[in-house]
mmCIF file of C-alpha atoms and ligand atoms in Angstrom:
data_model
loop_
_atom_site.group_PDB
_atom_site.id
_atom_site.type_symbol
_atom_site.label_atom_id
_atom_site.label_comp_id
_atom_site.label_asym_id
_atom_site.label_seq_id
_atom_site.Cartn_x
_atom_site.Cartn_y
_atom_site.Cartn_z
ATOM 1 C CA UNK C 1070 -16.003 -28.883 19.635
ATOM 2 C CA UNK C 1071 -19.533 -28.070 18.608
ATOM 3 C CA UNK C 1072 -21.913 -27.382 21.445
ATOM 4 C CA UNK C 1073 -25.052 -29.515 21.040
ATOM 5 C CA UNK C 1074 -28.076 -27.435 20.188
ATOM 6 C CA UNK C 1075 -26.320 -24.241 19.171
ATOM 7 C CA UNK C 1076 -26.685 -23.926 15.429
ATOM 8 C CA UNK C 1077 -24.473 -20.846 15.258
ATOM 9 C CA UNK C 1078 -21.385 -22.632 16.592
ATOM 10 C CA UNK C 1079 -19.144 -24.091 13.906
ATOM 11 C CA UNK C 1080 -16.976 -27.212 14.046
ATOM 12 C CA UNK C 1081 -14.076 -25.194 15.455
ATOM 13 C CA UNK C 1082 -16.128 -23.867 18.378
ATOM 14 C CA UNK C 1083 -16.492 -20.370 16.944
ATOM 15 C CA UNK C 1084 -19.783 -18.763 17.939
ATOM 16 C CA UNK C 1085 -21.348 -16.636 15.242
ATOM 17 C CA UNK C 1086 -23.257 -13.801 16.849
ATOM 18 C CA UNK C 1087 -22.664 -11.214 14.136
ATOM 19 C CA UNK C 1088 -24.789 -11.169 10.982
ATOM 20 C CA UNK C 1089 -23.921 -8.912 8.064
ATOM 21 C CA UNK C 1090 -26.804 -8.321 5.702
ATOM 22 C CA UNK C 1091 -26.348 -6.880 2.232
ATOM 23 C CA UNK C 1092 -29.421 -4.851 1.291
ATOM 24 C CA UNK C 1093 -28.606 -4.330 -2.378
ATOM 25 C CA UNK C 1094 -26.151 -5.148 -5.162
ATOM 26 C CA UNK C 1095 -26.499 -1.596 -6.477
ATOM 27 C CA UNK C 1096 -24.396 1.430 -5.661
ATOM 28 C CA UNK C 1097 -24.117 5.130 -6.406
ATOM 29 C CA UNK C 1098 -20.302 4.806 -6.598
ATOM 30 C CA UNK C 1099 -18.130 2.490 -8.689
ATOM 31 C CA UNK C 1100 -15.022 1.856 -6.567
ATOM 32 C CA UNK C 1101 -12.472 0.085 -8.729
ATOM 33 C CA UNK C 1102 -11.496 -2.459 -6.034
ATOM 34 C CA UNK C 1103 -15.140 -3.411 -5.437
ATOM 35 C CA UNK C 1104 -17.091 -3.048 -8.672
ATOM 36 C CA UNK C 1105 -15.619 -4.529 -11.899
ATOM 37 C CA UNK C 1106 -15.091 -1.997 -14.716
ATOM 38 C CA UNK C 1107 -17.882 -3.586 -16.766
ATOM 39 C CA UNK C 1108 -20.306 -3.660 -13.865
ATOM 40 C CA UNK C 1109 -21.924 -6.843 -12.597
ATOM 41 C CA UNK C 1110 -24.888 -8.902 -13.669
ATOM 42 C CA UNK C 1111 -27.537 -7.796 -11.175
ATOM 43 C CA UNK C 1112 -29.855 -10.384 -9.704
ATOM 44 C CA UNK C 1113 -33.420 -10.187 -11.036
ATOM 45 C CA UNK C 1114 -35.565 -7.973 -8.802
ATOM 46 C CA UNK C 1115 -37.735 -10.872 -7.706
ATOM 47 C CA UNK C 1116 -34.637 -12.661 -6.347
ATOM 48 C CA UNK C 1117 -33.819 -9.800 -3.982
ATOM 49 C CA UNK C 1118 -35.058 -10.213 -0.413
ATOM 50 C CA UNK C 1119 -38.024 -8.054 0.507
ATOM 51 C CA UNK C 1120 -37.913 -6.117 3.748
ATOM 52 C CA UNK C 1121 -40.256 -8.668 5.374
ATOM 53 C CA UNK C 1122 -37.954 -11.511 4.313
ATOM 54 C CA UNK C 1123 -34.906 -9.687 5.659
ATOM 55 C CA UNK C 1124 -36.706 -9.253 8.969
ATOM 56 C CA UNK C 1125 -37.840 -12.895 9.137
ATOM 57 C CA UNK C 1126 -34.348 -14.224 8.427
ATOM 58 C CA UNK C 1127 -32.731 -11.755 10.841
ATOM 59 C CA UNK C 1128 -35.236 -12.740 13.548
ATOM 60 C CA UNK C 1129 -34.355 -16.411 13.109
ATOM 61 C CA UNK C 1130 -30.668 -15.585 13.576
ATOM 62 C CA UNK C 1131 -31.431 -13.508 16.656
ATOM 63 C CA UNK C 1132 -33.449 -16.381 18.133
ATOM 64 C CA UNK C 1133 -30.317 -18.514 17.868
ATOM 65 C CA UNK C 1134 -27.936 -15.983 19.392
ATOM 66 C CA UNK C 1135 -27.047 -13.196 16.955
ATOM 67 C CA UNK C 1136 -26.518 -9.981 18.929
ATOM 68 C CA UNK C 1137 -25.180 -7.681 16.236
ATOM 69 C CA UNK C 1138 -26.397 -6.927 12.718
ATOM 70 C CA UNK C 1139 -24.567 -4.727 10.250
ATOM 71 C CA UNK C 1140 -26.267 -3.532 7.084
ATOM 72 C CA UNK C 1141 -24.101 -3.208 4.028
ATOM 73 C CA UNK C 1142 -24.204 -3.648 0.255
ATOM 74 C CA UNK C 1143 -23.710 -2.257 -2.449
ATOM 75 C CA UNK C 1144 -24.793 0.993 -0.926
ATOM 76 C CA UNK C 1145 -27.433 0.118 1.688
ATOM 77 C CA UNK C 1146 -28.836 3.655 1.889
ATOM 78 C CA UNK C 1147 -29.906 3.787 -1.770
ATOM 79 C CA UNK C 1148 -32.432 1.002 -1.245
ATOM 80 C CA UNK C 1149 -35.881 2.626 -1.456
ATOM 81 C CA UNK C 1150 -37.329 0.815 1.549
ATOM 82 C CA UNK C 1151 -34.231 1.162 3.742
ATOM 83 C CA UNK C 1152 -36.180 3.051 6.408
ATOM 84 C CA UNK C 1153 -38.732 0.262 6.637
ATOM 85 C CA UNK C 1154 -35.878 -2.224 7.033
ATOM 86 C CA UNK C 1155 -34.273 -0.115 9.768
ATOM 87 C CA UNK C 1156 -37.592 0.235 11.549
ATOM 88 C CA UNK C 1157 -38.205 -3.540 11.491
ATOM 89 C CA UNK C 1158 -34.698 -4.533 12.507
ATOM 90 C CA UNK C 1159 -34.662 -1.957 15.310
ATOM 91 C CA UNK C 1160 -37.411 -4.031 16.952
ATOM 92 C CA UNK C 1161 -34.954 -6.899 17.431
ATOM 93 C CA UNK C 1162 -32.739 -7.080 20.545
ATOM 94 C CA UNK C 1163 -29.522 -6.453 18.595
ATOM 95 C CA UNK C 1164 -26.891 -3.804 18.098
ATOM 96 C CA UNK C 1165 -27.645 -2.393 14.679
ATOM 97 C CA UNK C 1166 -24.812 -0.866 12.637
ATOM 98 C CA UNK C 1167 -24.311 0.260 9.060
ATOM 99 C CA UNK C 1168 -21.516 0.530 6.514
ATOM 100 C CA UNK C 1169 -22.029 3.239 3.906
ATOM 101 C CA UNK C 1170 -20.112 5.243 1.331
ATOM 102 C CA UNK C 1171 -21.471 8.335 3.080
ATOM 103 C CA UNK C 1172 -22.810 10.075 -0.016
ATOM 104 C CA UNK C 1173 -26.394 10.452 1.272
ATOM 105 C CA UNK C 1174 -25.903 9.530 4.920
ATOM 106 C CA UNK C 1175 -26.843 13.062 6.090
ATOM 107 C CA UNK C 1176 -30.455 12.369 5.113
ATOM 108 C CA UNK C 1177 -30.717 9.564 7.678
ATOM 109 C CA UNK C 1178 -29.369 11.132 10.854
ATOM 110 C CA UNK C 1179 -32.762 11.571 12.497
ATOM 111 C CA UNK C 1180 -33.791 7.977 11.780
ATOM 112 C CA UNK C 1181 -30.446 6.520 12.874
ATOM 113 C CA UNK C 1182 -30.962 8.212 16.228
ATOM 114 C CA UNK C 1183 -34.567 7.065 16.392
ATOM 115 C CA UNK C 1184 -33.611 3.453 15.661
ATOM 116 C CA UNK C 1185 -30.610 3.405 17.991
ATOM 117 C CA UNK C 1186 -27.985 3.088 15.256
ATOM 118 C CA UNK C 1187 -24.806 4.404 16.797
ATOM 119 C CA UNK C 1188 -21.993 2.746 14.848
ATOM 120 C CA UNK C 1189 -21.469 3.983 11.313
ATOM 121 C CA UNK C 1190 -18.588 2.996 9.063
ATOM 122 C CA UNK C 1191 -17.954 5.304 6.128
ATOM 123 C CA UNK C 1192 -15.634 4.512 3.220
ATOM 124 C CA UNK C 1193 -13.139 7.113 2.092
ATOM 125 C CA UNK C 1194 -9.958 6.094 0.310
ATOM 126 C CA UNK C 1195 -8.267 9.389 -0.398
ATOM 127 C CA UNK C 1196 -8.267 12.936 0.921
ATOM 128 C CA UNK C 1197 -7.456 14.207 -2.558
ATOM 129 C CA UNK C 1198 -10.439 15.179 -4.740
ATOM 130 C CA UNK C 1199 -8.979 13.899 -8.001
ATOM 131 C CA UNK C 1200 -7.766 10.620 -6.567
ATOM 132 C CA UNK C 1201 -11.159 10.118 -5.025
ATOM 133 C CA UNK C 1202 -12.818 10.681 -8.350
ATOM 134 C CA UNK C 1203 -10.420 8.159 -9.863
ATOM 135 C CA UNK C 1204 -11.096 5.402 -7.356
ATOM 136 C CA UNK C 1205 -14.872 5.848 -7.021
ATOM 137 C CA UNK C 1206 -15.417 6.826 -10.703
ATOM 138 C CA UNK C 1207 -17.745 9.504 -9.289
ATOM 139 C CA UNK C 1208 -17.326 13.013 -7.864
ATOM 140 C CA UNK C 1209 -18.606 13.015 -4.281
ATOM 141 C CA UNK C 1210 -15.502 13.670 -2.185
ATOM 142 C CA UNK C 1211 -16.712 16.988 -0.719
ATOM 143 C CA UNK C 1212 -20.087 15.500 0.220
ATOM 144 C CA UNK C 1213 -18.591 12.438 1.895
ATOM 145 C CA UNK C 1214 -15.926 14.420 3.741
ATOM 146 C CA UNK C 1215 -18.552 16.850 5.008
ATOM 147 C CA UNK C 1216 -20.854 13.999 6.053
ATOM 148 C CA UNK C 1217 -18.108 12.335 8.076
ATOM 149 C CA UNK C 1218 -17.631 15.554 10.072
ATOM 150 C CA UNK C 1219 -21.392 15.850 10.462
ATOM 151 C CA UNK C 1220 -21.761 12.325 11.830
ATOM 152 C CA UNK C 1221 -18.991 12.951 14.368
ATOM 153 C CA UNK C 1222 -20.604 16.239 15.390
ATOM 154 C CA UNK C 1223 -23.936 14.461 15.819
ATOM 155 C CA UNK C 1224 -22.283 12.058 18.257
ATOM 156 C CA UNK C 1225 -22.122 8.861 16.171
ATOM 157 C CA UNK C 1226 -19.273 6.391 16.570
ATOM 158 C CA UNK C 1227 -17.636 6.812 13.184
ATOM 159 C CA UNK C 1228 -15.041 4.596 11.564
ATOM 160 C CA UNK C 1229 -13.550 5.581 8.239
ATOM 161 C CA UNK C 1230 -12.661 2.620 6.023
ATOM 162 C CA UNK C 1231 -9.712 3.245 3.733
ATOM 163 C CA UNK C 1232 -8.493 0.568 1.314
ATOM 164 C CA UNK C 1233 -4.798 1.208 0.751
ATOM 165 C CA UNK C 1234 -3.164 0.602 -2.604
ATOM 166 C CA UNK C 1235 0.486 0.950 -3.444
ATOM 167 C CA UNK C 1236 1.426 4.003 -5.469
ATOM 168 C CA UNK C 1237 -2.101 5.323 -5.158
ATOM 169 C CA UNK C 1238 -2.961 6.358 -1.599
ATOM 170 C CA UNK C 1239 -0.172 4.831 0.518
ATOM 171 C CA UNK C 1240 1.365 8.314 0.769
ATOM 172 C CA UNK C 1241 -1.758 9.467 2.642
ATOM 173 C CA UNK C 1242 -1.434 7.183 5.687
ATOM 174 C CA UNK C 1243 -0.191 10.005 7.923
ATOM 175 C CA UNK C 1244 -2.745 12.486 6.540
ATOM 176 C CA UNK C 1245 -5.510 10.063 7.486
ATOM 177 C CA UNK C 1246 -4.064 9.526 10.974
ATOM 178 C CA UNK C 1247 -3.840 13.289 11.428
ATOM 179 C CA UNK C 1248 -7.644 13.427 11.018
ATOM 180 C CA UNK C 1249 -7.807 11.712 14.413
ATOM 181 C CA UNK C 1250 -5.931 14.531 16.156
ATOM 182 C CA UNK C 1251 -8.955 16.687 16.930
ATOM 183 C CA UNK C 1252 -11.828 14.295 16.249
ATOM 184 C CA UNK C 1253 -12.890 11.045 17.934
ATOM 185 C CA UNK C 1254 -12.714 9.197 14.632
ATOM 186 C CA UNK C 1255 -11.267 5.780 13.965
ATOM 187 C CA UNK C 1256 -9.416 5.361 10.673
ATOM 188 C CA UNK C 1257 -9.314 1.753 9.504
ATOM 189 C CA UNK C 1258 -6.724 0.914 6.896
ATOM 190 C CA UNK C 1259 -7.851 -2.171 4.997
ATOM 191 C CA UNK C 1260 -5.502 -4.424 3.059
ATOM 192 C CA UNK C 1261 -6.681 -4.678 -0.542
ATOM 193 C CA UNK C 1262 -8.419 -8.055 -0.947
ATOM 194 C CA UNK C 1263 -8.981 -10.123 -4.096
ATOM 195 C CA UNK C 1264 -12.502 -10.594 -5.461
ATOM 196 C CA UNK C 1265 -13.881 -11.429 -8.871
ATOM 197 C CA UNK C 1266 -13.013 -8.758 -11.447
ATOM 198 C CA UNK C 1267 -11.046 -6.356 -9.207
ATOM 199 C CA UNK C 1268 -7.605 -6.882 -10.783
ATOM 200 C CA UNK C 1269 -5.991 -7.706 -7.485
ATOM 201 C CA UNK C 1270 -2.376 -8.568 -7.176
ATOM 202 C CA UNK C 1271 -0.080 -8.754 -4.195
ATOM 203 C CA UNK C 1272 2.115 -5.903 -5.487
ATOM 204 C CA UNK C 1273 -0.770 -3.455 -5.125
ATOM 205 C CA UNK C 1274 -1.355 -4.395 -1.500
ATOM 206 C CA UNK C 1275 -0.056 -2.247 1.358
ATOM 207 C CA UNK C 1276 0.554 -4.630 4.240
ATOM 208 C CA UNK C 1277 0.119 -4.180 7.975
ATOM 209 C CA UNK C 1278 3.889 -4.210 8.295
ATOM 210 C CA UNK C 1279 4.341 -1.472 5.685
ATOM 211 C CA UNK C 1280 1.663 0.674 7.296
ATOM 212 C CA UNK C 1281 3.352 0.382 10.701
ATOM 213 C CA UNK C 1282 6.740 1.227 9.180
ATOM 214 C CA UNK C 1283 5.269 4.435 7.807
ATOM 215 C CA UNK C 1284 3.789 5.262 11.214
ATOM 216 C CA UNK C 1285 7.075 4.497 13.040
ATOM 217 C CA UNK C 1286 8.988 6.697 10.651
ATOM 218 C CA UNK C 1287 6.689 9.630 11.330
ATOM 219 C CA UNK C 1288 5.747 9.493 15.021
ATOM 220 C CA UNK C 1289 7.932 9.236 18.076
ATOM 221 C CA UNK C 1290 7.613 5.690 19.508
ATOM 222 C CA UNK C 1291 6.734 7.161 22.941
ATOM 223 C CA UNK C 1292 3.624 8.653 21.414
ATOM 224 C CA UNK C 1293 2.489 5.628 19.482
ATOM 225 C CA UNK C 1294 0.301 3.172 21.450
ATOM 226 C CA UNK C 1295 -0.912 -0.315 20.570
ATOM 227 C CA UNK C 1296 -4.474 -0.535 21.957
ATOM 228 C CA UNK C 1297 -6.178 -3.683 23.236
ATOM 229 C CA UNK C 1298 -8.273 -5.303 20.532
ATOM 230 C CA UNK C 1299 -11.794 -6.310 21.456
ATOM 231 C CA UNK C 1300 -12.731 -9.998 21.263
ATOM 232 C CA UNK C 1301 -13.693 -10.837 17.646
ATOM 233 C CA UNK C 1302 -12.125 -7.617 16.426
ATOM 234 C CA UNK C 1303 -10.942 -7.875 12.820
ATOM 235 C CA UNK C 1304 -8.703 -4.864 13.315
ATOM 236 C CA UNK C 1305 -5.421 -4.312 15.104
ATOM 237 C CA UNK C 1306 -5.883 -1.047 16.965
ATOM 238 C CA UNK C 1307 -3.447 1.817 17.564
ATOM 239 C CA UNK C 1308 -3.442 5.405 18.695
ATOM 240 C CA UNK C 1309 -1.227 8.450 18.801
ATOM 241 C CA UNK C 1310 -1.182 9.230 22.510
ATOM 242 C CA UNK C 1311 -2.500 12.770 22.626
ATOM 243 C CA UNK C 1312 -4.906 12.391 19.697
ATOM 244 C CA UNK C 1313 -8.663 12.149 20.258
ATOM 245 C CA UNK C 1314 -9.242 9.343 17.787
ATOM 246 C CA UNK C 1315 -7.434 6.153 16.880
ATOM 247 C CA UNK C 1316 -6.522 4.048 13.885
ATOM 248 C CA UNK C 1317 -6.548 0.382 13.009
ATOM 249 C CA UNK C 1318 -5.404 -2.049 10.361
ATOM 250 C CA UNK C 1319 -7.543 -4.820 8.909
ATOM 251 C CA UNK C 1320 -4.980 -7.267 7.624
ATOM 252 C CA UNK C 1321 -7.113 -10.033 6.109
ATOM 253 C CA UNK C 1322 -4.360 -10.910 3.640
ATOM 254 C CA UNK C 1323 -1.107 -10.810 5.613
ATOM 255 C CA UNK C 1324 -2.480 -11.561 9.124
ATOM 256 C CA UNK C 1325 -5.906 -13.185 8.924
ATOM 257 C CA UNK C 1326 -8.070 -13.148 12.045
ATOM 258 C CA UNK C 1327 -10.107 -16.279 11.329
ATOM 259 C CA UNK C 1328 -9.545 -17.851 14.785
ATOM 260 C CA UNK C 1329 -11.939 -15.380 16.351
ATOM 261 C CA UNK C 1330 -14.314 -14.994 13.398
ATOM 262 C CA UNK C 1331 -17.917 -14.544 14.550
ATOM 263 C CA UNK C 1332 -19.391 -13.379 11.241
ATOM 264 C CA UNK C 1333 -21.882 -14.830 8.839
ATOM 265 C CA UNK C 1334 -23.087 -13.069 5.708
ATOM 266 C CA UNK C 1335 -26.429 -12.856 3.981
ATOM 267 C CA UNK C 1336 -26.360 -11.501 0.429
ATOM 268 C CA UNK C 1337 -29.087 -9.267 -0.999
ATOM 269 C CA UNK C 1338 -30.412 -12.189 -3.030
ATOM 270 C CA UNK C 1339 -30.767 -14.391 0.023
ATOM 271 C CA UNK C 1340 -27.622 -16.514 -0.083
ATOM 272 C CA UNK C 1341 -25.700 -17.379 3.068
ATOM 273 C CA UNK C 1342 -21.925 -17.178 2.991
ATOM 274 C CA UNK C 1343 -19.908 -18.562 5.872
ATOM 275 C CA UNK C 1344 -16.779 -16.624 4.858
ATOM 276 C CA UNK C 1345 -16.039 -13.534 2.786
ATOM 277 C CA UNK C 1346 -13.827 -15.727 0.603
ATOM 278 C CA UNK C 1347 -16.116 -18.727 0.269
ATOM 279 C CA UNK C 1348 -16.759 -19.839 -3.283
ATOM 280 C CA UNK C 1349 -20.007 -21.574 -2.391
ATOM 281 C CA UNK C 1350 -23.264 -20.136 -1.105
ATOM 282 C CA UNK C 1351 -26.472 -21.565 0.300
ATOM 283 C CA UNK C 1352 -29.853 -20.351 -0.784
ATOM 284 C CA UNK C 1353 -31.955 -19.540 2.257
ATOM 285 C CA UNK C 1354 -34.521 -17.375 0.458
ATOM 286 C CA UNK C 1355 -36.151 -20.044 -1.705
ATOM 287 C CA UNK C 1356 -36.726 -22.406 1.239
ATOM 288 C CA UNK C 1357 -38.104 -19.473 3.240
ATOM 289 C CA UNK C 1358 -40.494 -18.634 0.400
ATOM 290 C CA UNK C 1359 -41.512 -22.289 0.244
ATOM 291 C CA UNK C 1360 -42.390 -22.244 3.923
ATOM 292 C CA UNK C 1361 -39.543 -24.562 4.897
ATOM 293 C CA UNK C 1362 -37.527 -24.302 8.118
ATOM 294 C CA UNK C 1363 -34.346 -22.284 7.606
ATOM 295 C CA UNK C 1364 -32.543 -23.186 10.846
ATOM 296 C CA UNK C 1365 -31.180 -26.479 9.410
ATOM 297 C CA UNK C 1366 -29.717 -24.552 6.453
ATOM 298 C CA UNK C 1367 -28.007 -22.065 8.765
ATOM 299 C CA UNK C 1368 -26.569 -24.927 10.814
ATOM 300 C CA UNK C 1369 -25.269 -26.721 7.719
ATOM 301 C CA UNK C 1370 -23.641 -23.550 6.380
ATOM 302 C CA UNK C 1371 -21.770 -23.025 9.625
ATOM 303 C CA UNK C 1372 -20.729 -26.652 9.929
ATOM 304 C CA UNK C 1373 -19.087 -26.411 6.524
ATOM 305 C CA UNK C 1374 -17.089 -23.309 7.479
ATOM 306 C CA UNK C 1375 -13.347 -23.858 7.080
ATOM 307 C CA UNK C 1376 -10.804 -22.946 9.745
ATOM 308 C CA UNK C 1377 -9.024 -20.254 7.721
ATOM 309 C CA UNK C 1378 -10.223 -18.114 4.763
ATOM 310 C CA UNK C 1379 -12.279 -20.825 3.082
ATOM 311 C CA UNK C 1380 -9.319 -23.206 3.186
ATOM 312 C CA UNK C 1381 -6.727 -20.752 1.829
ATOM 313 C CA UNK C 1382 -4.453 -21.157 4.814
ATOM 314 C CA UNK C 1383 -1.265 -19.988 3.105
ATOM 315 C CA UNK C 1384 -0.505 -16.814 1.224
ATOM 316 C CA UNK C 1385 0.407 -18.939 -1.810
ATOM 317 C CA UNK C 1386 -3.083 -20.458 -1.934
ATOM 318 C CA UNK C 1387 -4.583 -17.044 -1.318
ATOM 319 C CA UNK C 1388 -2.733 -15.539 -4.287
ATOM 320 C CA UNK C 1389 -4.377 -17.977 -6.698
ATOM 321 C CA UNK C 1390 -6.780 -15.735 -8.608
ATOM 322 C CA UNK C 1391 -8.611 -18.718 -10.140
ATOM 323 C CA UNK C 1392 -10.110 -19.384 -6.709
ATOM 324 C CA UNK C 1393 -11.280 -15.802 -6.263
ATOM 325 C CA UNK C 1394 -12.847 -15.707 -9.711
ATOM 326 C CA UNK C 1395 -15.259 -18.378 -8.407
ATOM 327 C CA UNK C 1396 -16.337 -15.938 -5.694
ATOM 328 C CA UNK C 1397 -18.512 -12.887 -6.367
ATOM 329 C CA UNK C 1398 -17.381 -9.312 -6.702
ATOM 330 C CA UNK C 1399 -17.342 -7.520 -3.351
ATOM 331 C CA UNK C 1400 -20.226 -5.275 -4.381
ATOM 332 C CA UNK C 1401 -22.472 -8.327 -4.676
ATOM 333 C CA UNK C 1402 -21.267 -10.014 -1.482
ATOM 334 C CA UNK C 1403 -21.617 -7.111 0.902
ATOM 335 C CA UNK C 1404 -18.394 -6.092 2.591
HETATM 336 N N1 SAM A 2755 -21.077 0.926 -0.012
HETATM 337 C C1 SAM A 2755 -20.686 0.785 1.330
HETATM 338 C C2 SAM A 2755 -19.268 1.295 1.539
HETATM 339 O O1 SAM A 2755 -18.582 1.569 0.575
HETATM 340 O O2 SAM A 2755 -18.871 1.402 2.699
HETATM 341 C C3 SAM A 2755 -20.818 -0.626 1.883
HETATM 342 C C4 SAM A 2755 -20.366 -1.757 1.017
HETATM 343 S S1 SAM A 2755 -18.619 -1.848 0.724
HETATM 344 C C5 SAM A 2755 -18.522 -3.334 -0.226
HETATM 345 C C6 SAM A 2755 -18.014 -2.294 2.332
HETATM 346 C C7 SAM A 2755 -16.551 -2.134 2.545
HETATM 347 O O3 SAM A 2755 -15.843 -3.062 1.755
HETATM 348 C C8 SAM A 2755 -16.004 -0.761 2.183
HETATM 349 O O4 SAM A 2755 -15.365 -0.197 3.292
HETATM 350 C C9 SAM A 2755 -15.021 -1.035 1.096
HETATM 351 O O5 SAM A 2755 -13.919 -0.171 1.160
HETATM 352 C C10 SAM A 2755 -14.623 -2.472 1.384
HETATM 353 N N2 SAM A 2755 -14.080 -3.161 0.222
HETATM 354 C C11 SAM A 2755 -14.666 -3.323 -0.977
HETATM 355 N N3 SAM A 2755 -13.853 -4.007 -1.813
HETATM 356 C C12 SAM A 2755 -12.718 -4.270 -1.126
HETATM 357 C C13 SAM A 2755 -11.488 -4.934 -1.443
HETATM 358 N N4 SAM A 2755 -11.274 -5.462 -2.629
HETATM 359 N N5 SAM A 2755 -10.548 -5.023 -0.492
HETATM 360 C C14 SAM A 2755 -10.750 -4.477 0.740
HETATM 361 N N6 SAM A 2755 -11.881 -3.858 1.100
HETATM 362 C C15 SAM A 2755 -12.852 -3.736 0.183
HETATM 363 FE FE1 SF4 A 2756 -20.140 1.042 -3.764
HETATM 364 FE FE2 SF4 A 2756 -19.086 0.634 -1.341
HETATM 365 FE FE3 SF4 A 2756 -18.368 -0.892 -3.411
HETATM 366 FE FE4 SF4 A 2756 -17.602 1.613 -3.385
HETATM 367 S S1 SF4 A 2756 -17.019 0.035 -1.888
HETATM 368 S S2 SF4 A 2756 -18.517 0.512 -5.152
HETATM 369 S S3 SF4 A 2756 -19.267 2.578 -2.405
HETATM 370 S S4 SF4 A 2756 -20.354 -0.814 -2.510
#
């Protein structure tokens, strides 16, 4: 039950101490599963949160118990004032992390160290140059691959996010795991999720079960270890015994992890979302600009959070694309 006085606890007793902030709806890549082929209608510039507004909202969340903030997008690092945002947020008593496509991440190493950013997730869906070009609709594979190695060398905790799709990159599962042999990397295989305009269907998805089958067929069971998952972890974690790194599966479709969800999302245009799949949003930016208190809005958003995936508690409900078309595209939510 809800604890009196804690606005970040929802009606199911889940405490939300993890805020994900999208800094921009723009991106220097065009990943097919994230950005619709025809692009998206960008919010007018004046509707995008300024760095001061991001800081003010983040501070309010921290006052109420948020201990971790992840910056995402779009591509967070292409925002012109990203360094100002990092500098401001680094003043808060939180763990600051970032999710990036890695294209220009090498330019920020010094500042990440200065602002105590240790955890960096980089997206890379294929180890093949042409396939990468196909999925991102841009040609940056070499840069991203190099930057991943650089981040590891510089001592960051690097996770590589890989969205698996049948017939496209599902034959690269072992190649990705092999990257963990000599490097302390974590590869995270993500089940392809439905969002507005991304032409999702269940047949394209590579499930947790299918991923594990591939792993079992390649590695000796004595060498394959299931690791303990951390509380609130969205991923199921594994490791090949003698390898330096590890791998994980984020199975939001076939095995949702809503029971331990501690996340709340703030979009670049100042809308709160209580679930990645929620079809409704609450404007927090306009009230902030009007000088109104935002804590009651945060509380209301969390009280309306459903138990499982915005009410889609069965795979049948989840497969209904009409529901997802009422949501935004991933690029505009902030993954
Ligand atoms: N631009 C940054 C990046 O690519 O890492 C941050 C934003 S991106 C939206 C965050 C994460 O969401 C990426 O790891 C991306 O692979 C993932 N993502 C985007 N669309 C997805 C989908 N339809 N299903 C699963 N994961 C998705
Ligand atoms: Fe851009 Fe990241 Fe979306 Fe790819 S996944 S289009 S890099 S925001």
